[in-house]
Short mmCIF file of C-alpha atoms in Angstrom, two decimals:
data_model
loop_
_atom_site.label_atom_id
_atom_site.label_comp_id
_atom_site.label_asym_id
_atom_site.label_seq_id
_atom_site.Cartn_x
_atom_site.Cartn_y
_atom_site.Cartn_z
CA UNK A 1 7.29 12.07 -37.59
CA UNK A 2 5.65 10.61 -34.32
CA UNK A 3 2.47 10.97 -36.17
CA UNK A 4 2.89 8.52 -38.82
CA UNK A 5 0.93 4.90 -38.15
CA UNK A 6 2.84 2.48 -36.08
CA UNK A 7 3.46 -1.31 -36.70
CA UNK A 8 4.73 -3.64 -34.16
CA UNK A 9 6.84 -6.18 -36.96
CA UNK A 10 7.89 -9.64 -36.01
CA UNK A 11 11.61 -10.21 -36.30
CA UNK A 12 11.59 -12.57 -39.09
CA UNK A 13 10.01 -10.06 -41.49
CA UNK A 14 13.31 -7.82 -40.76
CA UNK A 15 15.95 -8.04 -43.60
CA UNK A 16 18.84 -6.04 -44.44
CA UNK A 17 16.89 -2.68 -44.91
CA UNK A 18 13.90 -3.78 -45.82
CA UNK A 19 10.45 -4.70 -43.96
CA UNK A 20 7.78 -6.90 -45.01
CA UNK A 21 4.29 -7.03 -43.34
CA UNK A 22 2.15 -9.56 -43.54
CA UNK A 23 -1.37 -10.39 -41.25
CA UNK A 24 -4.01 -7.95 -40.19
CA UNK A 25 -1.74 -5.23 -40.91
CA UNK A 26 -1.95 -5.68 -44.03
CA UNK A 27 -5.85 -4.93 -44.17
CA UNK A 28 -4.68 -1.62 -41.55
CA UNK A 29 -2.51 -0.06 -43.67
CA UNK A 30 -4.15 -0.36 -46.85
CA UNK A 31 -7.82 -0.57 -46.07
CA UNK A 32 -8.32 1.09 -42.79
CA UNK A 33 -5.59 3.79 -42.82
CA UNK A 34 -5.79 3.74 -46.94
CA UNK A 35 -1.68 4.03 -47.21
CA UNK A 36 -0.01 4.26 -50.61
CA UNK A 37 3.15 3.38 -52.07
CA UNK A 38 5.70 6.34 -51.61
CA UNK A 39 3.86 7.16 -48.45
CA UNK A 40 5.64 6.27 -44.90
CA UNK A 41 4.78 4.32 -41.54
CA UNK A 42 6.86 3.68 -38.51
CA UNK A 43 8.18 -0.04 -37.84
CA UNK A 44 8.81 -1.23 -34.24
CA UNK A 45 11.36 -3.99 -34.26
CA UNK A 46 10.54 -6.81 -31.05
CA UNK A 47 13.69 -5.72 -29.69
CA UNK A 48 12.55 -1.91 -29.34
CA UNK A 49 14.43 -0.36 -31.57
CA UNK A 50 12.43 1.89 -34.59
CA UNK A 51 12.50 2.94 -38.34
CA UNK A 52 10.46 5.04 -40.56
CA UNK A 53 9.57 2.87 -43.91
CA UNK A 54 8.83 3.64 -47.15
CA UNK A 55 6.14 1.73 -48.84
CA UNK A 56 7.40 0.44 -51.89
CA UNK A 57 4.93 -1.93 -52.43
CA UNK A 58 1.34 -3.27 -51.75
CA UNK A 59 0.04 -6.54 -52.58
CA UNK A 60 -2.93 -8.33 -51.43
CA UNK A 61 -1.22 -9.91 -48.58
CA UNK A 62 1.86 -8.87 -48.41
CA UNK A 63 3.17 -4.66 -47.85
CA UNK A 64 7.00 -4.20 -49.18
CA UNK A 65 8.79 -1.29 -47.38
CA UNK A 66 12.31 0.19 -47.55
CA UNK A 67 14.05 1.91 -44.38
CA UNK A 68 14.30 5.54 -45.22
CA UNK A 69 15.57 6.58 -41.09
CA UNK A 70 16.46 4.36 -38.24
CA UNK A 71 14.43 6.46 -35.16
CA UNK A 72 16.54 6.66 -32.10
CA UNK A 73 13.59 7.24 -29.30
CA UNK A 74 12.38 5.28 -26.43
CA UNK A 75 9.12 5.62 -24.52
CA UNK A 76 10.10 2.33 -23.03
CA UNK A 77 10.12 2.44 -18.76
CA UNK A 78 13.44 2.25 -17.09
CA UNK A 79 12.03 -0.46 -14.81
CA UNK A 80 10.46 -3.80 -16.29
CA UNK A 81 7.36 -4.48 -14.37
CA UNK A 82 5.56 -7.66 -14.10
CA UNK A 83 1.62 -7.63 -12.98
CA UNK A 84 0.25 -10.46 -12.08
CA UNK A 85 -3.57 -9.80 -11.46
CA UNK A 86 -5.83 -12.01 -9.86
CA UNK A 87 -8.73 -13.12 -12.33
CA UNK A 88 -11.01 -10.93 -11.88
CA UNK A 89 -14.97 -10.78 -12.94
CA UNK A 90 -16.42 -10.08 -16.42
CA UNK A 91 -14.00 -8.58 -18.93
CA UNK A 92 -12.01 -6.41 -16.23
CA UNK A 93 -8.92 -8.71 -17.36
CA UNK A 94 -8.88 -6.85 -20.88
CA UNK A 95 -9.03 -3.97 -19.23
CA UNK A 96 -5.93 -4.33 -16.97
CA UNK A 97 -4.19 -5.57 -20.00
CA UNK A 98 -5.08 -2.32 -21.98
CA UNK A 99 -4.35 -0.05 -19.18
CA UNK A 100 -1.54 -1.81 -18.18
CA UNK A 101 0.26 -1.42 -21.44
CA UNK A 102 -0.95 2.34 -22.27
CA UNK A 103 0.91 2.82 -18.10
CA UNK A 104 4.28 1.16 -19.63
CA UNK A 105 3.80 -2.83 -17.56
CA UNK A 106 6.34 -4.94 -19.50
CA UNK A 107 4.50 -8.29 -19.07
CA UNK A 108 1.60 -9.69 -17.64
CA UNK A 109 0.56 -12.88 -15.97
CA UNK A 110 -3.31 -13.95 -15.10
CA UNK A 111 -3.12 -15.65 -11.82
CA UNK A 112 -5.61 -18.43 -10.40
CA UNK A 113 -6.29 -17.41 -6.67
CA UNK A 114 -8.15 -19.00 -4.06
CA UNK A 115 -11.08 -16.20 -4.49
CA UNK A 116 -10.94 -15.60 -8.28
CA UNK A 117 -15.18 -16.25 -8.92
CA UNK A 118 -13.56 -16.20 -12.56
CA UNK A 119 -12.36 -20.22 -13.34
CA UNK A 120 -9.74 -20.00 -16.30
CA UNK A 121 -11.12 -22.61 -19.25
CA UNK A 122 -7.98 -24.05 -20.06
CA UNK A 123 -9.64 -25.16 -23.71
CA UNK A 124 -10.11 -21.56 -24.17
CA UNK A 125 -6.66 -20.98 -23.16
CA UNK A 126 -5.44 -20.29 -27.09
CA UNK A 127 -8.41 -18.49 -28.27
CA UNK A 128 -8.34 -16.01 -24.91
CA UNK A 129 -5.09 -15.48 -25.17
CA UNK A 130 -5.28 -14.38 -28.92
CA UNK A 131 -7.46 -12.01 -27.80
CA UNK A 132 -5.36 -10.92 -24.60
CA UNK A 133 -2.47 -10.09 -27.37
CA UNK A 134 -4.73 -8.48 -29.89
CA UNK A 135 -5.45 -5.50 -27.09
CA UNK A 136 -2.13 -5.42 -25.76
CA UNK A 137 -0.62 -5.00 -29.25
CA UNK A 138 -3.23 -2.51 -30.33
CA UNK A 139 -2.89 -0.30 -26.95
CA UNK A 140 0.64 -0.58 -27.59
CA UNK A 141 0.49 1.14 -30.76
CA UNK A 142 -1.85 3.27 -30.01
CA UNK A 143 0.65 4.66 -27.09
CA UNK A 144 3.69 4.32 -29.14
CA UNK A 145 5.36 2.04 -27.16
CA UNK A 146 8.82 0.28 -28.72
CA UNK A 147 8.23 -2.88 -27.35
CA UNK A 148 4.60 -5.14 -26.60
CA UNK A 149 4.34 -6.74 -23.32
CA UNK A 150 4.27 -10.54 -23.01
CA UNK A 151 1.51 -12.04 -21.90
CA UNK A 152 1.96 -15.15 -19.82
CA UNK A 153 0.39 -18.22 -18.96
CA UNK A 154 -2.22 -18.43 -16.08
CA UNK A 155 -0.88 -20.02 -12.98
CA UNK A 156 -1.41 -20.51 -9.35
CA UNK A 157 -0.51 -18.08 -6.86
CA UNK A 158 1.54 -20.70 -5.44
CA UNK A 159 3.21 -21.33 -9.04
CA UNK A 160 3.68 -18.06 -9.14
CA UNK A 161 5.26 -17.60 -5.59
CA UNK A 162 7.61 -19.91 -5.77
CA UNK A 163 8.70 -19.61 -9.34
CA UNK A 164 9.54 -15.69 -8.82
CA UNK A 165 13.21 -15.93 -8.41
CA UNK A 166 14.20 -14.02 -11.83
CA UNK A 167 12.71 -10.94 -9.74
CA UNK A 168 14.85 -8.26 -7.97
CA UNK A 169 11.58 -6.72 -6.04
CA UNK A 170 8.56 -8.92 -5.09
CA UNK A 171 5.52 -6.64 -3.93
CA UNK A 172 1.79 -7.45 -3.42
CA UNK A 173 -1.55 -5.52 -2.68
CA UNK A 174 -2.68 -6.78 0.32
CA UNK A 175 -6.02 -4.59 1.05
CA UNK A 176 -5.96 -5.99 4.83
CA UNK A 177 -2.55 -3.37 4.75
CA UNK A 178 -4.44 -0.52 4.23
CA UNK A 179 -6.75 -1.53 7.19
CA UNK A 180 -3.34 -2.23 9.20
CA UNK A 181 -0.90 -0.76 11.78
CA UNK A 182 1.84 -2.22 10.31
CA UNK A 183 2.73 -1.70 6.22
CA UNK A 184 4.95 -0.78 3.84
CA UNK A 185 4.30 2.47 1.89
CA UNK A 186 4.64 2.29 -1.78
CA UNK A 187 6.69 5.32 -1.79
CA UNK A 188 9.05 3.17 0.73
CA UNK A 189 8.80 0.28 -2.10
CA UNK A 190 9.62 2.15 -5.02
CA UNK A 191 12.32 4.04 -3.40
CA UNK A 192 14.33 0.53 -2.88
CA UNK A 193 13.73 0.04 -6.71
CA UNK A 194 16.94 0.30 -9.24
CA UNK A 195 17.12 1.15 -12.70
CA UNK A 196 17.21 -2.36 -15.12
CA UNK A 197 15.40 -4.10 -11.44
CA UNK A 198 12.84 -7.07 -12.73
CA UNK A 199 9.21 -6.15 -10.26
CA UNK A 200 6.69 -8.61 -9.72
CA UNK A 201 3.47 -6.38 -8.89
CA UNK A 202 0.93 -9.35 -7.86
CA UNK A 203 -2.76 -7.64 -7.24
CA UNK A 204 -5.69 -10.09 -5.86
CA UNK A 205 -9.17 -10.38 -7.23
CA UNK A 206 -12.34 -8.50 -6.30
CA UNK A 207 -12.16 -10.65 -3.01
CA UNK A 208 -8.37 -10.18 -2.38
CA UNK A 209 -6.36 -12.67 -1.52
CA UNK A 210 -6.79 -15.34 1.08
CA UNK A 211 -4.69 -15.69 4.07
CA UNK A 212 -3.11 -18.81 2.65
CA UNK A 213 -2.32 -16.68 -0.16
CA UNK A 214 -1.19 -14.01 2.02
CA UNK A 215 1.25 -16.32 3.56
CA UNK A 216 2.95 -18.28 0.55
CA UNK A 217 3.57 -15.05 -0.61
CA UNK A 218 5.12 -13.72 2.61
CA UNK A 219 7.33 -16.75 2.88
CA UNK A 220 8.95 -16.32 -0.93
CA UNK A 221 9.47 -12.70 0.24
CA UNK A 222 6.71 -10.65 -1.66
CA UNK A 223 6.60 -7.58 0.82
CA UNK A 224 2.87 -6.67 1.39
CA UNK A 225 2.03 -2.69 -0.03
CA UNK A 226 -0.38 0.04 0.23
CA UNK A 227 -1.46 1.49 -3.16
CA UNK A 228 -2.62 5.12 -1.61
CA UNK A 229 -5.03 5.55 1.62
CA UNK A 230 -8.08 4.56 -0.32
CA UNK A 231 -9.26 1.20 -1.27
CA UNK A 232 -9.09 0.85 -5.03
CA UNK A 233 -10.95 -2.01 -7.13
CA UNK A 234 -9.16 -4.39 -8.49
CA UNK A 235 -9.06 -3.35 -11.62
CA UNK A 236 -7.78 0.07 -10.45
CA UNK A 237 -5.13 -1.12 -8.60
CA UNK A 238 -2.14 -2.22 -11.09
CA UNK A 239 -2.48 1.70 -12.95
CA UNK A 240 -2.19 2.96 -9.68
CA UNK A 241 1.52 1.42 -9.47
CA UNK A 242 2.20 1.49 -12.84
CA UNK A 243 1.50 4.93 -13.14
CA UNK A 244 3.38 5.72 -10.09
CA UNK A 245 5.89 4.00 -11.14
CA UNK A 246 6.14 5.82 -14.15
CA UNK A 247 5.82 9.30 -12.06
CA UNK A 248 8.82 8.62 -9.96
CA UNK A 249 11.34 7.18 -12.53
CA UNK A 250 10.23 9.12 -15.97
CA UNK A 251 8.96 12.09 -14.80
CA UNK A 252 9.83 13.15 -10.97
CA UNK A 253 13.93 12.94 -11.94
CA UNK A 254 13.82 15.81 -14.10
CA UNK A 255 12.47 17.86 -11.14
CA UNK B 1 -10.21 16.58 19.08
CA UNK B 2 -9.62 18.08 15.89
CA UNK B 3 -8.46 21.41 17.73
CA UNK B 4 -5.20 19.26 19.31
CA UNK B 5 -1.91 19.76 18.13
CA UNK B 6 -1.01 17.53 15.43
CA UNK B 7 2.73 16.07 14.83
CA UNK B 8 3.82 14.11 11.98
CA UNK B 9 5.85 11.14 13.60
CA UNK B 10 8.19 8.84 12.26
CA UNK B 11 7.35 5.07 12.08
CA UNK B 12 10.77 4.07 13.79
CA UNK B 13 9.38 6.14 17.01
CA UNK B 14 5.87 4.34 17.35
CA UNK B 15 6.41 1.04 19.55
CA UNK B 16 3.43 -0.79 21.16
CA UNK B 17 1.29 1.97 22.86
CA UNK B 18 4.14 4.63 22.80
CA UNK B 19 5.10 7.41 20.49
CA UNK B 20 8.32 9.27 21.37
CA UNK B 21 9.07 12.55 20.18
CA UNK B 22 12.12 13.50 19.26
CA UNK B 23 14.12 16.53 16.94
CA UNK B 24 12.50 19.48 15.95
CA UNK B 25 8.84 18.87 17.94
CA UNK B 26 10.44 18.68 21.40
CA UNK B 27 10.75 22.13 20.72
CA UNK B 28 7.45 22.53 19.54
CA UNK B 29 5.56 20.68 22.56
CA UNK B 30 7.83 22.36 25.25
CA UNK B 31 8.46 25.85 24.97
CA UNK B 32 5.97 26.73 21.84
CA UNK B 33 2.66 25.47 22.64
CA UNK B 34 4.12 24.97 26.59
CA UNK B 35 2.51 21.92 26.76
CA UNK B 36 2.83 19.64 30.24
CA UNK B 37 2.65 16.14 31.11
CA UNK B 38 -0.91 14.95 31.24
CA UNK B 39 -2.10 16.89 28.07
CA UNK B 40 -3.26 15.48 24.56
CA UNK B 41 -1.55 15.68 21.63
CA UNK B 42 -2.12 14.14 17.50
CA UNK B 43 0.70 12.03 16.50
CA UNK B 44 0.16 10.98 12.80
CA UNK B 45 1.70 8.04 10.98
CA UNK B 46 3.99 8.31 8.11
CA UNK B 47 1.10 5.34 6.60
CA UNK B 48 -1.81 7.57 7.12
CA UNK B 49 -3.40 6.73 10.43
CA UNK B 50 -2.95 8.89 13.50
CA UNK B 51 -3.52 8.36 17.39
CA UNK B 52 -4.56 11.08 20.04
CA UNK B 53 -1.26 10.61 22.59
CA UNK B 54 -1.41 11.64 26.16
CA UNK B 55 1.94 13.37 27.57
CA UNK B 56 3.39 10.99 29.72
CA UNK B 57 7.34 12.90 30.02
CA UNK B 58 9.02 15.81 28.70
CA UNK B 59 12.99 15.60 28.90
CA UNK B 60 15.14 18.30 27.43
CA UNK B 61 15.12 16.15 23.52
CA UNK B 62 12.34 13.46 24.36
CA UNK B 63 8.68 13.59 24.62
CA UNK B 64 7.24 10.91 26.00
CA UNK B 65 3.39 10.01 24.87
CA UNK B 66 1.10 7.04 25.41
CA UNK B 67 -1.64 6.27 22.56
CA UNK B 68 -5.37 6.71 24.59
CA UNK B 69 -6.98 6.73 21.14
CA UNK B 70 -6.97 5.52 17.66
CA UNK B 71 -8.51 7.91 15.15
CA UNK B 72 -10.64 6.93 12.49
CA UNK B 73 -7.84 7.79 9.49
CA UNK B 74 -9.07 10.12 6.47
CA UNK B 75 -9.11 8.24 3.18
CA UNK B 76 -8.97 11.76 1.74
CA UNK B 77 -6.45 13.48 -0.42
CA UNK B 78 -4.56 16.53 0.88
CA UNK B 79 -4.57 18.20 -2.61
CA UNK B 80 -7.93 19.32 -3.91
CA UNK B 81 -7.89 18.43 -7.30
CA UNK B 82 -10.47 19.25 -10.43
CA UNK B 83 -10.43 17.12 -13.20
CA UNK B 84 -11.81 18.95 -16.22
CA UNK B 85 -12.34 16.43 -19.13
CA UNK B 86 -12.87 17.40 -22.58
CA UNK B 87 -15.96 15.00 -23.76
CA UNK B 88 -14.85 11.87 -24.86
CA UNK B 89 -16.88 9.34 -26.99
CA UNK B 90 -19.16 6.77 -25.94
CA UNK B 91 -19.16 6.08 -22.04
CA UNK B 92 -15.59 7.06 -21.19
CA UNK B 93 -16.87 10.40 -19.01
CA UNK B 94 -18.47 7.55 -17.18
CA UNK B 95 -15.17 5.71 -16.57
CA UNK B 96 -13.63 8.87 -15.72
CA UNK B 97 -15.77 9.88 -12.92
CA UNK B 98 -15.60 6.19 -11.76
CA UNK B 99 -11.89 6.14 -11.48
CA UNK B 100 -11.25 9.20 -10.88
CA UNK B 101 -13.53 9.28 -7.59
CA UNK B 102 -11.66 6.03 -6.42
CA UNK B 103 -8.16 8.13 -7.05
CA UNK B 104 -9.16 10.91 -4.73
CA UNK B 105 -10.47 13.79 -7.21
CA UNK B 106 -12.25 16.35 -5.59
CA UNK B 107 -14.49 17.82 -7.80
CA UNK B 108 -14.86 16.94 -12.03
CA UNK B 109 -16.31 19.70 -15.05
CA UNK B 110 -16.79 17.89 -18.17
CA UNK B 111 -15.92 19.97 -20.99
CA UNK B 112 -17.38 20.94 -24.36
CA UNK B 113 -14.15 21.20 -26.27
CA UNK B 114 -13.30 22.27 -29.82
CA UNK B 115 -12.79 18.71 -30.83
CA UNK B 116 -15.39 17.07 -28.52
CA UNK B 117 -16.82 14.62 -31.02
CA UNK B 118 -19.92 14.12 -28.04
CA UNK B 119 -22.15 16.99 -27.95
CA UNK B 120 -23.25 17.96 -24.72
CA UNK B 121 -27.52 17.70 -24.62
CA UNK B 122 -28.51 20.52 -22.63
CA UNK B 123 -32.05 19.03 -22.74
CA UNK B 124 -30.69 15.79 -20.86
CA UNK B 125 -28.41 17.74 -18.75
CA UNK B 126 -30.53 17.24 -15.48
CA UNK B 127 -30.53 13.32 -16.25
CA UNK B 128 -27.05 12.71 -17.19
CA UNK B 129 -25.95 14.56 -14.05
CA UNK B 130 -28.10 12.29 -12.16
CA UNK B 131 -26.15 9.55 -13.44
CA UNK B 132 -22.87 11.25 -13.10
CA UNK B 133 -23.83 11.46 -9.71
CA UNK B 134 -24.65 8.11 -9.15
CA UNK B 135 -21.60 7.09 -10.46
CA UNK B 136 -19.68 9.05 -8.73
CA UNK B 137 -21.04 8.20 -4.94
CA UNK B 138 -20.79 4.46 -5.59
CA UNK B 139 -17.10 4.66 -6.25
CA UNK B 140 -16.66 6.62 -3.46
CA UNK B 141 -18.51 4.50 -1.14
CA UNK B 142 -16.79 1.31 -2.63
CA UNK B 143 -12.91 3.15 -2.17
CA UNK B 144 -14.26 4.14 1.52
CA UNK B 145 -14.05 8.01 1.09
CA UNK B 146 -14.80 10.57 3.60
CA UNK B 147 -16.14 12.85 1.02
CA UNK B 148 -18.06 12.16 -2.50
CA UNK B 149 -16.64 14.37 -5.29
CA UNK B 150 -18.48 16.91 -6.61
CA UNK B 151 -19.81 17.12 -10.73
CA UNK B 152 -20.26 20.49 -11.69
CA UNK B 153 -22.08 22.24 -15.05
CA UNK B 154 -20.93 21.27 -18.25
CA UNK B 155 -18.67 24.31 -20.22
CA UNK B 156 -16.26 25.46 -22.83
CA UNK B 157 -13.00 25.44 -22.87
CA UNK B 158 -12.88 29.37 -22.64
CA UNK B 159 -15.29 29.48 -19.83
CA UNK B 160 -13.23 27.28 -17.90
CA UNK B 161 -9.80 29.44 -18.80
CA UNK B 162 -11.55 32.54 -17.72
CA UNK B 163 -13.33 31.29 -14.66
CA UNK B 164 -10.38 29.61 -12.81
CA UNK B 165 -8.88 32.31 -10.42
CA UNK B 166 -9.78 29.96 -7.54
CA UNK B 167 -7.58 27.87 -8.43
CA UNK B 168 -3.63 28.06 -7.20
CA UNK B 169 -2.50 25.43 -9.83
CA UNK B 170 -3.33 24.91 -13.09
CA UNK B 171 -2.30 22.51 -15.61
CA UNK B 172 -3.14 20.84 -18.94
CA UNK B 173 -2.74 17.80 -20.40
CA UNK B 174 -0.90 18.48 -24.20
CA UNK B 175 -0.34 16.07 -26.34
CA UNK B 176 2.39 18.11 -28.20
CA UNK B 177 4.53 18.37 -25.46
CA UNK B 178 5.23 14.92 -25.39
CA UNK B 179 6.90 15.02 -27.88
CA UNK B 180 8.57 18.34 -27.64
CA UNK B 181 12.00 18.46 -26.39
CA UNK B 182 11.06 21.83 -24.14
CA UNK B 183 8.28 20.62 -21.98
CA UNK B 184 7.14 21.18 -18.09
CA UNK B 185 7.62 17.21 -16.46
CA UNK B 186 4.49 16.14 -14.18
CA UNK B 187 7.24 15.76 -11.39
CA UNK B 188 8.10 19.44 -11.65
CA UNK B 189 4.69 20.64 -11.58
CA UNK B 190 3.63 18.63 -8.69
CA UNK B 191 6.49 19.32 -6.83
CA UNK B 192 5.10 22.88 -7.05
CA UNK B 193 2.22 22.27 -5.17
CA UNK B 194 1.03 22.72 -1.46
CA UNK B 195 -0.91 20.94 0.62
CA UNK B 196 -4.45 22.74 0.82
CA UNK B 197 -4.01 23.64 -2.78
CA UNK B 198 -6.72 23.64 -5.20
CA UNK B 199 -5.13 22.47 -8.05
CA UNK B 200 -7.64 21.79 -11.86
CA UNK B 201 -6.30 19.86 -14.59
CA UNK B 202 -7.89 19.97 -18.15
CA UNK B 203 -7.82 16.78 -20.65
CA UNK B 204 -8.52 17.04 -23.98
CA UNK B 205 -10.82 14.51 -25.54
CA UNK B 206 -9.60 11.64 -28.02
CA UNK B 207 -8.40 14.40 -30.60
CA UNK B 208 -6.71 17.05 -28.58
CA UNK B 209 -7.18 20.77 -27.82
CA UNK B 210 -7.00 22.62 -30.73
CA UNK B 211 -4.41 25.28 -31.28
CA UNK B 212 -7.21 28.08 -30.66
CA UNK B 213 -7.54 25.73 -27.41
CA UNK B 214 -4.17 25.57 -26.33
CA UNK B 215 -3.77 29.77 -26.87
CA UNK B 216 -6.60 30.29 -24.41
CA UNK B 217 -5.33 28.09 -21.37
CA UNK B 218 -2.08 29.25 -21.99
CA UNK B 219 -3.45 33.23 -22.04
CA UNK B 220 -4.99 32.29 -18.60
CA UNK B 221 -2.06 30.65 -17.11
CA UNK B 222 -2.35 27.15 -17.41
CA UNK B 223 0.66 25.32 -17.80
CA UNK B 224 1.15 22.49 -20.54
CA UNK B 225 2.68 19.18 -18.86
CA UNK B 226 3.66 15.56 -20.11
CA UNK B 227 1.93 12.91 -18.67
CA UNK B 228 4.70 10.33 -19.19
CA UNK B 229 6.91 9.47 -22.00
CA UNK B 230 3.90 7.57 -23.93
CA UNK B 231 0.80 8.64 -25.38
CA UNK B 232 -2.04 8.26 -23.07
CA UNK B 233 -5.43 7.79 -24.09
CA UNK B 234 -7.92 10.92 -23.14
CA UNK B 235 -9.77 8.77 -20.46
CA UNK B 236 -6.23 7.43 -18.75
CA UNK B 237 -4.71 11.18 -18.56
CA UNK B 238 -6.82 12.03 -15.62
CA UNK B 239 -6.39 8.51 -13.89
CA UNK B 240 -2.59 8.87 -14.60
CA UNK B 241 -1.90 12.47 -13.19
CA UNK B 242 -4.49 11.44 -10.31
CA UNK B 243 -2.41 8.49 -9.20
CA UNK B 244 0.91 10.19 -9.41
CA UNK B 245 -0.39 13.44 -7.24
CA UNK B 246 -1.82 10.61 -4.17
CA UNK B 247 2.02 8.58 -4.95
CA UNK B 248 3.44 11.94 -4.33
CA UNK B 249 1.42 13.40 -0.90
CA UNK B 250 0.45 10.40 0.41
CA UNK B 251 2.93 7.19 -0.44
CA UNK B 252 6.01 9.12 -1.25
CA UNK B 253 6.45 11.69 1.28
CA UNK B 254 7.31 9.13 4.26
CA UNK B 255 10.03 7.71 2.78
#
């Protein structure tokens, strides 16, 4: 069953028991993957609910299907996490992204910081994020996920700081903690974490974060963390928590 | 130095210069190693760093201790692990010696699996080492390691199974326990280990072991574990399990 080819369907293309695809998946299911009618994929609902469908019909544009099983599953983390990463260089962004949904992140926003060598083109803005969805969605499916994470729009660190009251836990990688007397563990700031909490993970770029940075975020109550003893690249650092996260809540309760 | 004494210490019990002992290492320091006032003891940080402490009191539950020296903190893991990787396509061995060198791994074999689509040149074994090696040493320069982790000789999946009696753990990645309902959690199986471990975990490349695969490991006592609740790709298994072993021994214990 967990074998069949997933879809990720857009609500609107939900009715009674049927689902209809339309867009590049399409072209998937019956060019790349070569489906025919009678035959059966797996349709992923926005919400995060499931169903197997049977293809009933396939037209140029347009594939008919009929829901033969509603799937009661969930691969979906217990705790929504938010990364924020500083812009970093070259095409490390796509990378977090792809990562960062195979590792379970629920949403993701590219931040602006003082050290970023990366300068957003807001022109660019629709085509890049396009793109940014394209991977998460595929790396989504690919680790059959329920739900896609949300990609955001670029913003400030200060935007950012002091628009991150819909969060229950506030944390950012400050690499000057790792250097430092005085930090919090991660294991210390994942302990404090609750099933259903809302955590903002902010990571800085290749440079880290300045100590203006440093400081708006200490005043809206990010608490600065340690992600392990060693200093990880930027890229690096977001799977660390993610997967960490993941660890403690999905896989160290059943110990 | 390294021959002193050496006491985990609380964070709550390190103020300014001083490190007070209290509990079960009074004990310890008094009537087991019969230390005295004016002798040198380790006191280590919950967060990794540690400080030789001179004696400066001993009362009946209290130790008294002033710091005389900051030590230079190891960056490196207290579990030994082995990554063995099943050949993946393209340059994802690369990415998985990069990462995984930044995420503590001691030592990585790359493996010629059953369903390696890569096939291991023995010609341009000497040169692709050399890169491996490369590779390797930058990361663990750039993630400020105290040792570089080692690359050994490419082999098969049965030549691995039968040559891994040094090892006190040993696990592999498989992608059918995921979605079994009997399988062995990554929280159970690293709550098994001990510090000073060597512990080798074997990934399968982008297709999985085979069933032939699977049968050997098993034989030789390899146990099968889930790597989270979604489907990881074959170069983010290693990366995954290596973050949530460091999360375990070196964030999470101090909490």
């Amino acid at each position: 069953m967990s074998d069949l080819q997933r879809y990720f369907i857009p609500s609107e293309n939900w009715t009674d028991n049927k689902v209809t695809i339309t867009g590049d998946d399409v072209h998937h299911i019956a060019r790349v993957m070569r489906s025919h009618t009678g035959e059966e994929i797996i349709c992923n609902h926005p919400d995060g609910y499931a169903a197997v469908c049977r293809i009933t019909d396939i037209e140029k544009d347009t594939v008919y299907t009929i829901i033969s099983k509603w799937l009661e599953e969930s691969s979906e983390s217990p705790i929504d996490v938010t990364i924020a990463q500083g812009l970093p260089k070259s095409d490390k962004m796509e990378f977090v992204l792809q990562k960062g949904a195979e590792l379970g992140a629920a949403s993701f926003i590219p931040v602006q910081t003082d050290r970023s060598v990366t300068v957003w083109d807001q022109k660019k803005t629709d085509k890049k994020l396009k793109r940014y969805s394209k991977i998460i969605k595929e790396a989504s499916e690919q680790s059959h996920r329920n739900k896609i994470p949300r990609i955001q729009k670029v913003m400030s660190t200060t935007e950012l700081a002091t628009d991150s009251g819909n969060y229950q836990i506030k944390l950012f990688a400050y690499e000057e903690e790792a250097k430092n007397e005085v930090f919090q563990s991660l294991g210390t700031a994942i302990s404090k974490i609750s099933r259903g909490d809302r955590v903002l993970l902010v990571i800085g770029p290749e440079g880290g974060f300045s100590g203006r940075e440093a400081d708006v975020l200490k005043q809206n109550e990010f608490i600065p963390v340690r992600l392990g003893p060693r200093i990880l690249r930027t890229e690096t650092a977001s799977l660390y928590a993610l997967a960490s996260i993941s660890y403690h809540f999905e896989e160290l309760r059943w110990t």
